[in-house]
Amino acid sequence: MRNRILIVVAALAGALLVSSALAQWPPDLSKYPDWNYQWYRVGPIGQYNSSAPRNNQGAPLTPEYQKIFEDNLEDVKQGGQGTDPTYTCLPDGMPRLMNVIFPMEIVVTPKMTYFLVEYLMQQRRIYTDGRTMPADAEPSFGGYSIGTWHDTDGDGKYDELRVETSNFKGPRVYDPTGLPLHKDNKTVVRERFFISKENPDHLQDEITTIDNALTKPWTILKTYRRERNAIFSEGYCAVDNPHVKIGGENYMLGADGLLMPAKKGQKPPDLRHFK
Amino acid sequence: MRARKRTAALLAAGALLTASGPIWGHHSFAMFDQEHPIEVVGTVTEFRYSSPHIYIFLDVKGEDGANKLWLLEGGSPSLLLRDGWTGSSIKPGDELRMTIDPLRSGAPGGAWQATRIKFKDGRPIVAPK
């Protein structure tokens, strides 16, 4: 009987210790890398894979989605927006969000790492608390991200964050060229974040996209430059956006607030409901 | 349009386009004719220093003598602020000379880059650092 009481007391004390460690504040960040800075993209604005020519960027598209992409380019030649939905301020979603057209801030905590992207004030939450992908989460443009920290060089400190993101909604494309992702939104994005061995102020993101618009997984590498003198600004696209979509066509609002054609020879929208 | 000096503008803007690259932002700029830039001179009626794009409302006298208000879309504050741009870099009443990529439709709209606009008297909008 006495032994049983001792076991129960020991178990309770252990549980209290664990609970105390989980609730520790401030958290112990000594094992985590110091990525809590503002980061600027390295490379051209609005191009997903800057290491390949702009138009196809090396994407292994299926024949069906290659055709969708080429039709999109034809529309763009006429002044259209093709398959790119974001001109009306729809969010980028993943993986386009990591183009980081305007700077991002990273905040590392043991349970969660935040990516705060200035454009559209988009945010990514990378759960690093050991959870698994929930079965009932609502799909989103940014998807649901679960990460794990790794000590790849065995020095006792984490140096790499691996992330898997899924559970998307769309429409999403990779960048303003209209390079498409599959409409079924079954995309899976796997990432490895790590500091460049050549430059300690360069964060790199190896992004592998698995998507039914691709014939095989597509891996690219992105680089971000650490900015130690951070200046933040707001990036709410909808505030003054003059680009509008009516009946599937893109138009612009003029300086007088009235509708203007965006394409040469473009007809006015269908006004059948104005009687 | 007054001061629509296509030939000179084409040469000058062509060189600048090569130097600074085409305009791309959060969306395609395909509605703007980047291969045929023009020059417009006019008076600012409004300066919207908003993200992701800055807008200049420019009152421009046309070739027929009539004034027309142009909506001109530029870059982003978050990328220009480190070059010294602020919400008061341009004010209503300022006279500007701008090389722009006009809307393909011919409507009074266009796109501009910071490297291709200046005050009418030749001063830069923001003095180089």
mmCIF file of C-alpha atoms in Angstrom:
data_model
loop_
_atom_site.group_PDB
_atom_site.id
_atom_site.type_symbol
_atom_site.label_atom_id
_atom_site.label_comp_id
_atom_site.label_asym_id
_atom_site.label_seq_id
_atom_site.Cartn_x
_atom_site.Cartn_y
_atom_site.Cartn_z
ATOM 1 C CA MET A 1 0.000 0.000 0.000
ATOM 2 C CA ARG A 2 2.774 2.409 0.961
ATOM 3 C CA ASN A 3 4.569 1.688 -2.326
ATOM 4 C CA ARG A 4 1.401 2.450 -4.306
ATOM 5 C CA ILE A 5 1.077 5.829 -2.589
ATOM 6 C CA LEU A 6 4.715 6.602 -3.365
ATOM 7 C CA ILE A 7 4.184 5.719 -7.048
ATOM 8 C CA VAL A 8 1.114 7.967 -7.268
ATOM 9 C CA VAL A 9 2.947 10.857 -5.587
ATOM 10 C CA ALA A 10 5.928 10.412 -7.902
ATOM 11 C CA ALA A 11 3.646 10.335 -10.956
ATOM 12 C CA LEU A 12 1.862 13.513 -9.850
ATOM 13 C CA ALA A 13 5.174 15.269 -9.222
ATOM 14 C CA GLY A 14 6.382 14.213 -12.685
ATOM 15 C CA ALA A 15 3.207 15.483 -14.303
ATOM 16 C CA LEU A 16 3.582 18.802 -12.506
ATOM 17 C CA LEU A 17 7.177 19.118 -13.700
ATOM 18 C CA VAL A 18 6.182 18.410 -17.313
ATOM 19 C CA SER A 19 3.271 20.821 -17.064
ATOM 20 C CA SER A 20 5.562 23.453 -15.578
ATOM 21 C CA ALA A 21 8.062 22.970 -18.426
ATOM 22 C CA LEU A 22 5.341 23.299 -21.079
ATOM 23 C CA ALA A 23 4.029 26.462 -19.500
ATOM 24 C CA GLN A 24 7.488 27.982 -19.112
ATOM 25 C CA TRP A 25 7.602 31.675 -19.858
ATOM 26 C CA PRO A 26 9.693 33.104 -21.316
ATOM 27 C CA PRO A 27 10.290 29.946 -23.334
ATOM 28 C CA ASP A 28 13.787 28.515 -23.642
ATOM 29 C CA LEU A 29 14.914 29.510 -27.142
ATOM 30 C CA SER A 30 18.543 28.530 -26.687
ATOM 31 C CA LYS A 31 18.217 25.580 -29.085
ATOM 32 C CA TYR A 32 16.491 27.620 -31.816
ATOM 33 C CA PRO A 33 18.106 29.681 -34.607
ATOM 34 C CA ASP A 34 17.885 33.476 -34.478
ATOM 35 C CA TRP A 35 15.681 34.089 -37.496
ATOM 36 C CA ASN A 36 13.597 36.809 -35.789
ATOM 37 C CA TYR A 37 14.320 39.477 -38.404
ATOM 38 C CA GLN A 38 12.802 41.084 -41.455
ATOM 39 C CA TRP A 39 13.689 39.264 -44.692
ATOM 40 C CA TYR A 40 13.707 40.534 -48.284
ATOM 41 C CA ARG A 41 13.433 38.327 -51.329
ATOM 42 C CA VAL A 42 16.589 37.904 -53.396
ATOM 43 C CA GLY A 43 15.733 37.889 -57.089
ATOM 44 C CA PRO A 44 13.168 39.455 -59.381
ATOM 45 C CA ILE A 45 9.741 40.456 -58.156
ATOM 46 C CA GLY A 46 6.855 38.215 -59.071
ATOM 47 C CA GLN A 47 8.814 35.230 -60.397
ATOM 48 C CA TYR A 48 8.424 31.924 -58.557
ATOM 49 C CA ASN A 49 11.539 30.180 -59.885
ATOM 50 C CA SER A 50 14.088 32.881 -60.638
ATOM 51 C CA SER A 51 16.740 30.343 -61.686
ATOM 52 C CA ALA A 52 14.864 29.485 -64.904
ATOM 53 C CA PRO A 53 13.519 31.523 -67.849
ATOM 54 C CA ARG A 54 10.468 33.519 -66.847
ATOM 55 C CA ASN A 55 7.806 31.935 -69.002
ATOM 56 C CA ASN A 56 7.898 28.254 -68.098
ATOM 57 C CA GLN A 57 10.378 28.355 -65.202
ATOM 58 C CA GLY A 58 10.990 24.610 -65.567
ATOM 59 C CA ALA A 59 7.608 23.526 -64.223
ATOM 60 C CA PRO A 60 6.893 19.914 -65.272
ATOM 61 C CA LEU A 61 3.265 20.632 -66.184
ATOM 62 C CA THR A 62 0.961 17.908 -67.486
ATOM 63 C CA PRO A 63 -0.140 18.423 -71.121
ATOM 64 C CA GLU A 64 -3.576 19.581 -69.886
ATOM 65 C CA TYR A 65 -2.102 22.258 -67.614
ATOM 66 C CA GLN A 66 0.560 23.252 -70.137
ATOM 67 C CA LYS A 67 -2.355 24.066 -72.475
ATOM 68 C CA ILE A 68 -4.085 26.051 -69.707
ATOM 69 C CA PHE A 69 -0.836 27.946 -69.136
ATOM 70 C CA GLU A 70 -0.353 28.715 -72.843
ATOM 71 C CA ASP A 71 -3.973 29.906 -73.230
ATOM 72 C CA ASN A 72 -3.320 32.142 -70.224
ATOM 73 C CA LEU A 73 -0.266 33.647 -71.949
ATOM 74 C CA GLU A 74 -2.363 34.450 -75.024
ATOM 75 C CA ASP A 75 -4.875 36.332 -72.863
ATOM 76 C CA VAL A 76 -2.030 38.219 -71.155
ATOM 77 C CA LYS A 77 -0.729 39.311 -74.585
ATOM 78 C CA GLN A 78 -4.079 41.030 -75.130
ATOM 79 C CA GLY A 79 -3.874 42.814 -71.779
ATOM 80 C CA GLY A 80 -5.823 40.226 -69.809
ATOM 81 C CA GLN A 81 -4.895 38.673 -66.492
ATOM 82 C CA GLY A 82 -5.025 35.077 -67.720
ATOM 83 C CA THR A 83 -5.283 32.532 -64.915
ATOM 84 C CA ASP A 84 -3.868 34.875 -62.249
ATOM 85 C CA PRO A 85 -6.677 35.632 -59.788
ATOM 86 C CA THR A 86 -4.841 38.025 -57.464
ATOM 87 C CA TYR A 87 -5.357 41.330 -59.305
ATOM 88 C CA THR A 88 -8.630 41.723 -57.411
ATOM 89 C CA CYS A 89 -6.684 41.245 -54.170
ATOM 90 C CA LEU A 90 -7.301 37.542 -53.634
ATOM 91 C CA PRO A 91 -4.538 36.165 -51.400
ATOM 92 C CA ASP A 92 -1.509 34.498 -52.968
ATOM 93 C CA GLY A 93 -1.803 31.254 -51.022
ATOM 94 C CA MET A 94 0.966 28.658 -51.043
ATOM 95 C CA PRO A 95 3.491 28.270 -52.512
ATOM 96 C CA ARG A 96 3.198 31.750 -54.160
ATOM 97 C CA LEU A 97 3.175 33.444 -50.772
ATOM 98 C CA MET A 98 6.861 32.547 -50.431
ATOM 99 C CA ASN A 99 7.673 34.787 -53.421
ATOM 100 C CA VAL A 100 7.692 37.456 -50.676
ATOM 101 C CA ILE A 101 7.193 40.306 -53.163
ATOM 102 C CA PHE A 102 7.320 42.658 -50.177
ATOM 103 C CA PRO A 103 9.322 41.820 -47.033
ATOM 104 C CA MET A 104 8.404 39.237 -44.413
ATOM 105 C CA GLU A 105 9.115 38.912 -40.738
ATOM 106 C CA ILE A 106 9.802 35.594 -39.029
ATOM 107 C CA VAL A 107 8.978 34.933 -35.378
ATOM 108 C CA VAL A 108 10.253 31.669 -33.921
ATOM 109 C CA THR A 109 8.727 30.211 -30.772
ATOM 110 C CA PRO A 110 9.008 26.603 -29.598
ATOM 111 C CA LYS A 111 5.391 25.725 -30.382
ATOM 112 C CA MET A 112 4.880 27.845 -33.454
ATOM 113 C CA THR A 113 6.851 29.752 -36.081
ATOM 114 C CA TYR A 114 5.142 32.702 -37.749
ATOM 115 C CA PHE A 115 5.842 34.061 -41.235
ATOM 116 C CA LEU A 116 4.353 37.551 -41.477
ATOM 117 C CA VAL A 117 4.341 38.674 -45.108
ATOM 118 C CA GLU A 118 3.778 42.380 -45.667
ATOM 119 C CA TYR A 119 1.890 42.040 -48.949
ATOM 120 C CA LEU A 120 -1.808 41.647 -48.031
ATOM 121 C CA MET A 121 -0.662 41.235 -44.410
ATOM 122 C CA GLN A 122 -0.620 37.483 -45.042
ATOM 123 C CA GLN A 123 0.526 35.199 -42.253
ATOM 124 C CA ARG A 124 1.661 31.609 -42.071
ATOM 125 C CA ARG A 125 1.501 29.607 -38.882
ATOM 126 C CA ILE A 126 3.871 26.652 -38.747
ATOM 127 C CA TYR A 127 2.815 24.403 -35.888
ATOM 128 C CA THR A 128 5.850 22.803 -34.223
ATOM 129 C CA ASP A 129 4.084 21.427 -31.154
ATOM 130 C CA GLY A 130 4.030 17.838 -32.332
ATOM 131 C CA ARG A 131 0.489 17.808 -33.643
ATOM 132 C CA THR A 132 -0.617 15.871 -36.685
ATOM 133 C CA MET A 133 -2.689 17.156 -39.601
ATOM 134 C CA PRO A 134 -6.272 17.674 -38.355
ATOM 135 C CA ALA A 135 -8.981 15.829 -40.239
ATOM 136 C CA ASP A 136 -11.553 18.602 -40.054
ATOM 137 C CA ALA A 137 -9.671 21.875 -40.678
ATOM 138 C CA GLU A 138 -11.261 24.254 -43.175
ATOM 139 C CA PRO A 139 -9.256 24.488 -46.417
ATOM 140 C CA SER A 140 -7.420 27.779 -46.843
ATOM 141 C CA PHE A 141 -5.274 29.625 -49.401
ATOM 142 C CA GLY A 142 -2.220 29.272 -47.169
ATOM 143 C CA GLY A 143 -3.004 25.695 -46.168
ATOM 144 C CA TYR A 144 -2.276 24.010 -42.838
ATOM 145 C CA SER A 145 1.409 23.820 -41.983
ATOM 146 C CA ILE A 146 3.119 21.411 -39.613
ATOM 147 C CA GLY A 147 6.836 21.715 -38.985
ATOM 148 C CA THR A 148 9.658 19.941 -37.208
ATOM 149 C CA TRP A 149 13.002 21.344 -36.100
ATOM 150 C CA HIS A 150 16.223 19.483 -36.891
ATOM 151 C CA ASP A 151 19.836 19.627 -35.738
ATOM 152 C CA THR A 152 21.540 18.567 -38.964
ATOM 153 C CA ASP A 153 25.137 19.164 -37.859
ATOM 154 C CA GLY A 154 24.817 17.633 -34.396
ATOM 155 C CA ASP A 155 25.945 20.726 -32.470
ATOM 156 C CA GLY A 156 23.000 20.571 -30.109
ATOM 157 C CA LYS A 157 21.106 23.433 -31.776
ATOM 158 C CA TYR A 158 18.375 23.407 -34.382
ATOM 159 C CA ASP A 159 19.427 24.680 -37.820
ATOM 160 C CA GLU A 160 16.674 23.480 -40.134
ATOM 161 C CA LEU A 161 12.894 23.749 -40.131
ATOM 162 C CA ARG A 162 11.026 21.188 -42.245
ATOM 163 C CA VAL A 163 7.437 21.983 -43.079
ATOM 164 C CA GLU A 164 4.611 20.158 -44.814
ATOM 165 C CA THR A 165 1.580 22.167 -45.910
ATOM 166 C CA SER A 166 -1.698 20.890 -47.349
ATOM 167 C CA ASN A 167 -5.497 21.356 -47.082
ATOM 168 C CA PHE A 168 -5.778 24.159 -49.619
ATOM 169 C CA LYS A 169 -8.451 26.077 -51.410
ATOM 170 C CA GLY A 170 -8.027 28.049 -54.597
ATOM 171 C CA PRO A 171 -7.700 29.445 -57.143
ATOM 172 C CA ARG A 172 -3.914 29.625 -56.766
ATOM 173 C CA VAL A 173 -1.093 30.094 -59.268
ATOM 174 C CA TYR A 174 2.664 30.358 -58.694
ATOM 175 C CA ASP A 175 3.145 34.010 -59.744
ATOM 176 C CA PRO A 176 1.816 36.754 -62.056
ATOM 177 C CA THR A 177 2.720 34.724 -65.166
ATOM 178 C CA GLY A 178 -0.311 32.587 -64.345
ATOM 179 C CA LEU A 179 1.627 29.308 -63.980
ATOM 180 C CA PRO A 180 -1.236 27.162 -62.657
ATOM 181 C CA LEU A 181 -1.743 24.735 -59.793
ATOM 182 C CA HIS A 182 -4.398 22.035 -60.153
ATOM 183 C CA LYS A 183 -7.993 23.037 -59.566
ATOM 184 C CA ASP A 184 -8.532 20.067 -57.229
ATOM 185 C CA ASN A 185 -6.424 21.880 -54.577
ATOM 186 C CA LYS A 186 -4.790 18.622 -53.480
ATOM 187 C CA THR A 187 -1.418 20.328 -53.482
ATOM 188 C CA VAL A 188 1.181 19.289 -50.924
ATOM 189 C CA VAL A 189 4.088 21.662 -50.312
ATOM 190 C CA ARG A 190 7.220 20.430 -48.533
ATOM 191 C CA GLU A 191 9.849 22.948 -47.436
ATOM 192 C CA ARG A 192 13.268 23.003 -45.818
ATOM 193 C CA PHE A 193 14.340 26.331 -44.285
ATOM 194 C CA PHE A 194 18.022 26.774 -43.443
ATOM 195 C CA ILE A 195 20.736 29.433 -43.429
ATOM 196 C CA SER A 196 22.974 29.450 -46.507
ATOM 197 C CA LYS A 197 26.425 28.016 -45.892
ATOM 198 C CA GLU A 198 27.867 30.748 -48.123
ATOM 199 C CA ASN A 199 26.138 33.709 -46.474
ATOM 200 C CA PRO A 200 24.929 33.772 -42.834
ATOM 201 C CA ASP A 201 22.483 36.568 -43.726
ATOM 202 C CA HIS A 202 20.733 34.486 -46.382
ATOM 203 C CA LEU A 203 17.843 32.245 -45.406
ATOM 204 C CA GLN A 204 16.985 29.610 -47.987
ATOM 205 C CA ASP A 205 13.735 27.771 -48.606
ATOM 206 C CA GLU A 206 13.859 24.597 -50.659
ATOM 207 C CA ILE A 207 10.279 24.167 -51.842
ATOM 208 C CA THR A 208 8.972 20.920 -53.293
ATOM 209 C CA THR A 209 5.475 21.098 -54.751
ATOM 210 C CA ILE A 210 3.467 17.928 -55.305
ATOM 211 C CA ASP A 211 0.406 18.747 -57.397
ATOM 212 C CA ASN A 212 -1.796 16.994 -59.939
ATOM 213 C CA ALA A 213 -0.985 19.679 -62.536
ATOM 214 C CA LEU A 214 2.630 18.393 -62.435
ATOM 215 C CA THR A 215 4.013 15.163 -63.889
ATOM 216 C CA LYS A 216 6.452 14.885 -60.952
ATOM 217 C CA PRO A 217 7.339 16.805 -57.762
ATOM 218 C CA TRP A 218 8.892 20.191 -58.574
ATOM 219 C CA THR A 219 11.696 21.478 -56.352
ATOM 220 C CA ILE A 220 13.057 25.020 -56.414
ATOM 221 C CA LEU A 221 15.276 27.058 -54.075
ATOM 222 C CA LYS A 222 14.432 30.528 -52.797
ATOM 223 C CA THR A 223 16.725 32.933 -50.948
ATOM 224 C CA TYR A 224 15.866 35.769 -48.567
ATOM 225 C CA ARG A 225 18.214 38.497 -47.320
ATOM 226 C CA ARG A 226 18.251 39.382 -43.606
ATOM 227 C CA GLU A 227 17.420 43.056 -42.965
ATOM 228 C CA ARG A 228 18.702 44.220 -39.595
ATOM 229 C CA ASN A 229 17.239 47.721 -39.938
ATOM 230 C CA ALA A 230 13.619 46.713 -40.335
ATOM 231 C CA ILE A 231 11.001 49.170 -41.577
ATOM 232 C CA PHE A 232 7.481 47.823 -41.684
ATOM 233 C CA SER A 233 4.516 49.123 -43.635
ATOM 234 C CA GLU A 234 0.952 48.020 -44.308
ATOM 235 C CA GLY A 235 0.053 46.103 -47.446
ATOM 236 C CA TYR A 236 -3.722 46.082 -47.730
ATOM 237 C CA CYS A 237 -4.392 45.594 -51.437
ATOM 238 C CA ALA A 238 -8.095 46.384 -51.351
ATOM 239 C CA VAL A 239 -7.671 49.974 -50.124
ATOM 240 C CA ASP A 240 -7.104 51.626 -53.505
ATOM 241 C CA ASN A 241 -7.206 48.750 -55.982
ATOM 242 C CA PRO A 242 -8.694 49.954 -59.314
ATOM 243 C CA HIS A 243 -8.587 46.508 -60.984
ATOM 244 C CA VAL A 244 -11.974 44.828 -61.200
ATOM 245 C CA LYS A 245 -13.312 41.594 -62.621
ATOM 246 C CA ILE A 246 -16.752 41.576 -64.215
ATOM 247 C CA GLY A 247 -18.144 38.592 -66.078
ATOM 248 C CA GLY A 248 -14.726 36.984 -66.181
ATOM 249 C CA GLU A 249 -13.079 40.046 -67.786
ATOM 250 C CA ASN A 250 -10.604 42.426 -66.171
ATOM 251 C CA TYR A 251 -11.315 46.177 -66.327
ATOM 252 C CA MET A 252 -9.929 49.206 -64.519
ATOM 253 C CA LEU A 253 -11.556 52.049 -62.650
ATOM 254 C CA GLY A 254 -10.418 55.414 -63.958
ATOM 255 C CA ALA A 255 -9.365 58.536 -62.086
ATOM 256 C CA ASP A 256 -13.026 59.608 -62.188
ATOM 257 C CA GLY A 257 -14.098 56.327 -60.569
ATOM 258 C CA LEU A 258 -15.749 55.090 -63.754
ATOM 259 C CA LEU A 259 -15.084 51.850 -65.597
ATOM 260 C CA MET A 260 -12.305 51.839 -68.228
ATOM 261 C CA PRO A 261 -11.381 49.108 -70.719
ATOM 262 C CA ALA A 262 -8.083 47.376 -69.939
ATOM 263 C CA LYS A 263 -7.667 45.623 -73.297
ATOM 264 C CA LYS A 264 -7.588 47.118 -76.762
ATOM 265 C CA GLY A 265 -11.055 47.000 -78.297
ATOM 266 C CA GLN A 266 -12.594 45.562 -75.103
ATOM 267 C CA LYS A 267 -16.387 45.745 -74.984
ATOM 268 C CA PRO A 268 -18.280 47.032 -71.927
ATOM 269 C CA PRO A 269 -19.535 44.380 -69.498
ATOM 270 C CA ASP A 270 -22.959 42.783 -69.883
ATOM 271 C CA LEU A 271 -25.435 45.229 -68.319
ATOM 272 C CA ARG A 272 -28.564 43.084 -68.718
ATOM 273 C CA HIS A 273 -29.501 43.523 -65.053
ATOM 274 C CA PHE A 274 -29.628 47.338 -65.389
ATOM 275 C CA LYS A 275 -33.136 48.047 -66.649
ATOM 276 C CA MET B 1 -1.975 65.101 -75.862
ATOM 277 C CA ARG B 2 0.405 67.900 -74.969
ATOM 278 C CA ALA B 3 4.005 66.788 -74.611
ATOM 279 C CA ARG B 4 3.311 63.441 -76.194
ATOM 280 C CA LYS B 5 6.781 63.036 -77.595
ATOM 281 C CA ARG B 6 6.574 59.442 -78.663
ATOM 282 C CA THR B 7 9.892 59.075 -80.425
ATOM 283 C CA ALA B 8 12.046 60.656 -77.760
ATOM 284 C CA ALA B 9 10.116 58.941 -75.007
ATOM 285 C CA LEU B 10 10.466 55.586 -76.712
ATOM 286 C CA LEU B 11 14.229 55.893 -76.847
ATOM 287 C CA ALA B 12 14.600 57.153 -73.299
ATOM 288 C CA ALA B 13 12.122 54.784 -71.772
ATOM 289 C CA GLY B 14 13.483 51.851 -73.725
ATOM 290 C CA ALA B 15 16.887 52.407 -72.180
ATOM 291 C CA LEU B 16 15.391 52.689 -68.707
ATOM 292 C CA LEU B 17 13.281 49.588 -69.175
ATOM 293 C CA THR B 18 16.423 47.660 -69.981
ATOM 294 C CA ALA B 19 18.134 49.032 -66.897
ATOM 295 C CA SER B 20 15.376 48.589 -64.386
ATOM 296 C CA GLY B 21 13.399 45.702 -65.864
ATOM 297 C CA PRO B 22 9.692 45.523 -66.527
ATOM 298 C CA ILE B 23 7.114 46.361 -63.899
ATOM 299 C CA TRP B 24 5.747 43.305 -62.115
ATOM 300 C CA GLY B 25 4.083 43.337 -58.777
ATOM 301 C CA HIS B 26 1.350 41.366 -57.169
ATOM 302 C CA HIS B 27 -0.403 41.136 -60.532
ATOM 303 C CA SER B 28 0.458 41.111 -64.220
ATOM 304 C CA PHE B 29 0.899 44.522 -65.844
ATOM 305 C CA ALA B 30 -0.202 43.110 -69.188
ATOM 306 C CA MET B 31 -2.952 45.712 -69.554
ATOM 307 C CA PHE B 32 -0.222 48.354 -69.814
ATOM 308 C CA ASP B 33 1.663 48.571 -73.107
ATOM 309 C CA GLN B 34 5.260 48.280 -71.889
ATOM 310 C CA GLU B 35 6.632 48.215 -75.438
ATOM 311 C CA HIS B 36 5.234 51.626 -76.344
ATOM 312 C CA PRO B 37 5.803 54.037 -73.451
ATOM 313 C CA ILE B 38 4.708 57.658 -73.812
ATOM 314 C CA GLU B 39 5.481 60.881 -71.990
ATOM 315 C CA VAL B 40 2.785 62.857 -70.207
ATOM 316 C CA VAL B 41 3.097 66.225 -68.494
ATOM 317 C CA GLY B 42 0.454 67.456 -66.108
ATOM 318 C CA THR B 43 -0.621 68.635 -62.691
ATOM 319 C CA VAL B 44 -1.161 66.292 -59.763
ATOM 320 C CA THR B 45 -4.680 66.395 -58.350
ATOM 321 C CA GLU B 46 -4.200 63.509 -55.906
ATOM 322 C CA PHE B 47 -1.350 61.317 -54.637
ATOM 323 C CA ARG B 48 -2.370 58.031 -53.043
ATOM 324 C CA TYR B 49 0.601 56.530 -51.236
ATOM 325 C CA SER B 50 -1.009 53.139 -50.803
ATOM 326 C CA SER B 51 0.175 49.541 -50.896
ATOM 327 C CA PRO B 52 0.661 47.483 -52.979
ATOM 328 C CA HIS B 53 0.578 50.315 -55.540
ATOM 329 C CA ILE B 54 1.002 54.077 -55.378
ATOM 330 C CA TYR B 55 -1.428 56.086 -57.542
ATOM 331 C CA ILE B 56 -0.943 59.497 -59.107
ATOM 332 C CA PHE B 57 -3.977 61.337 -60.465
ATOM 333 C CA LEU B 58 -2.595 63.605 -63.179
ATOM 334 C CA ASP B 59 -4.516 66.339 -64.997
ATOM 335 C CA VAL B 60 -3.128 66.341 -68.558
ATOM 336 C CA LYS B 61 -3.971 68.731 -71.392
ATOM 337 C CA GLY B 62 -4.672 66.739 -74.565
ATOM 338 C CA GLU B 63 -3.779 67.568 -78.153
ATOM 339 C CA ASP B 64 -7.319 68.926 -78.601
ATOM 340 C CA GLY B 65 -6.747 71.371 -75.735
ATOM 341 C CA ALA B 66 -9.132 69.566 -73.402
ATOM 342 C CA ASN B 67 -7.942 68.376 -70.010
ATOM 343 C CA LYS B 68 -8.238 64.734 -69.048
ATOM 344 C CA LEU B 69 -7.583 63.121 -65.669
ATOM 345 C CA TRP B 70 -5.228 60.137 -65.830
ATOM 346 C CA LEU B 71 -4.935 57.343 -63.251
ATOM 347 C CA LEU B 72 -1.296 56.276 -63.099
ATOM 348 C CA GLU B 73 -0.234 53.160 -61.174
ATOM 349 C CA GLY B 74 3.260 52.872 -59.696
ATOM 350 C CA GLY B 75 5.303 50.735 -57.347
ATOM 351 C CA SER B 76 4.847 49.973 -53.693
ATOM 352 C CA PRO B 77 5.632 52.066 -50.613
ATOM 353 C CA SER B 78 7.272 49.058 -48.987
ATOM 354 C CA LEU B 79 9.843 48.929 -51.794
ATOM 355 C CA LEU B 80 10.252 52.700 -52.282
ATOM 356 C CA LEU B 81 10.444 53.832 -48.665
ATOM 357 C CA ARG B 82 14.093 52.814 -48.426
ATOM 358 C CA ASP B 83 14.801 55.171 -51.346
ATOM 359 C CA GLY B 84 13.342 58.015 -49.316
ATOM 360 C CA TRP B 85 9.782 58.079 -50.679
ATOM 361 C CA THR B 86 7.039 59.178 -48.298
ATOM 362 C CA GLY B 87 3.389 60.075 -48.526
ATOM 363 C CA SER B 88 4.371 63.704 -49.068
ATOM 364 C CA SER B 89 6.965 63.165 -51.819
ATOM 365 C CA ILE B 90 4.333 64.398 -54.280
ATOM 366 C CA LYS B 91 1.561 66.871 -53.477
ATOM 367 C CA PRO B 92 -1.535 68.106 -55.271
ATOM 368 C CA GLY B 93 -0.514 70.992 -57.514
ATOM 369 C CA ASP B 94 2.912 69.541 -58.329
ATOM 370 C CA GLU B 95 3.700 69.511 -62.025
ATOM 371 C CA LEU B 96 5.183 66.229 -63.228
ATOM 372 C CA ARG B 97 6.814 64.892 -66.369
ATOM 373 C CA MET B 98 6.260 61.142 -66.506
ATOM 374 C CA THR B 99 7.191 58.376 -68.909
ATOM 375 C CA ILE B 100 4.409 55.854 -68.581
ATOM 376 C CA ASP B 101 3.246 52.589 -70.077
ATOM 377 C CA PRO B 102 -0.267 53.501 -71.262
ATOM 378 C CA LEU B 103 -3.309 51.258 -71.065
ATOM 379 C CA ARG B 104 -3.577 49.170 -74.224
ATOM 380 C CA SER B 105 -7.195 50.253 -74.520
ATOM 381 C CA GLY B 106 -6.307 53.916 -75.012
ATOM 382 C CA ALA B 107 -8.218 54.920 -71.878
ATOM 383 C CA PRO B 108 -6.514 57.517 -69.645
ATOM 384 C CA GLY B 109 -4.545 55.173 -67.438
ATOM 385 C CA GLY B 110 -1.033 53.835 -67.269
ATOM 386 C CA ALA B 111 1.833 52.532 -65.181
ATOM 387 C CA TRP B 112 5.033 54.229 -64.060
ATOM 388 C CA GLN B 113 8.310 53.423 -62.379
ATOM 389 C CA ALA B 114 10.039 55.734 -59.927
ATOM 390 C CA THR B 115 13.086 55.931 -62.181
ATOM 391 C CA ARG B 116 11.025 57.370 -65.037
ATOM 392 C CA ILE B 117 9.223 60.298 -63.450
ATOM 393 C CA LYS B 118 10.381 63.740 -62.288
ATOM 394 C CA PHE B 119 9.080 67.207 -61.621
ATOM 395 C CA LYS B 120 8.366 69.233 -64.754
ATOM 396 C CA ASP B 121 11.404 71.447 -64.090
ATOM 397 C CA GLY B 122 13.668 68.402 -64.099
ATOM 398 C CA ARG B 123 14.135 67.914 -60.349
ATOM 399 C CA PRO B 124 13.980 64.290 -59.147
ATOM 400 C CA ILE B 125 10.951 63.356 -57.049
ATOM 401 C CA VAL B 126 13.279 62.090 -54.333
ATOM 402 C CA ALA B 127 16.901 63.195 -54.301
ATOM 403 C CA PRO B 128 19.278 60.231 -54.721
ATOM 404 C CA LYS B 129 20.953 59.210 -51.458
#
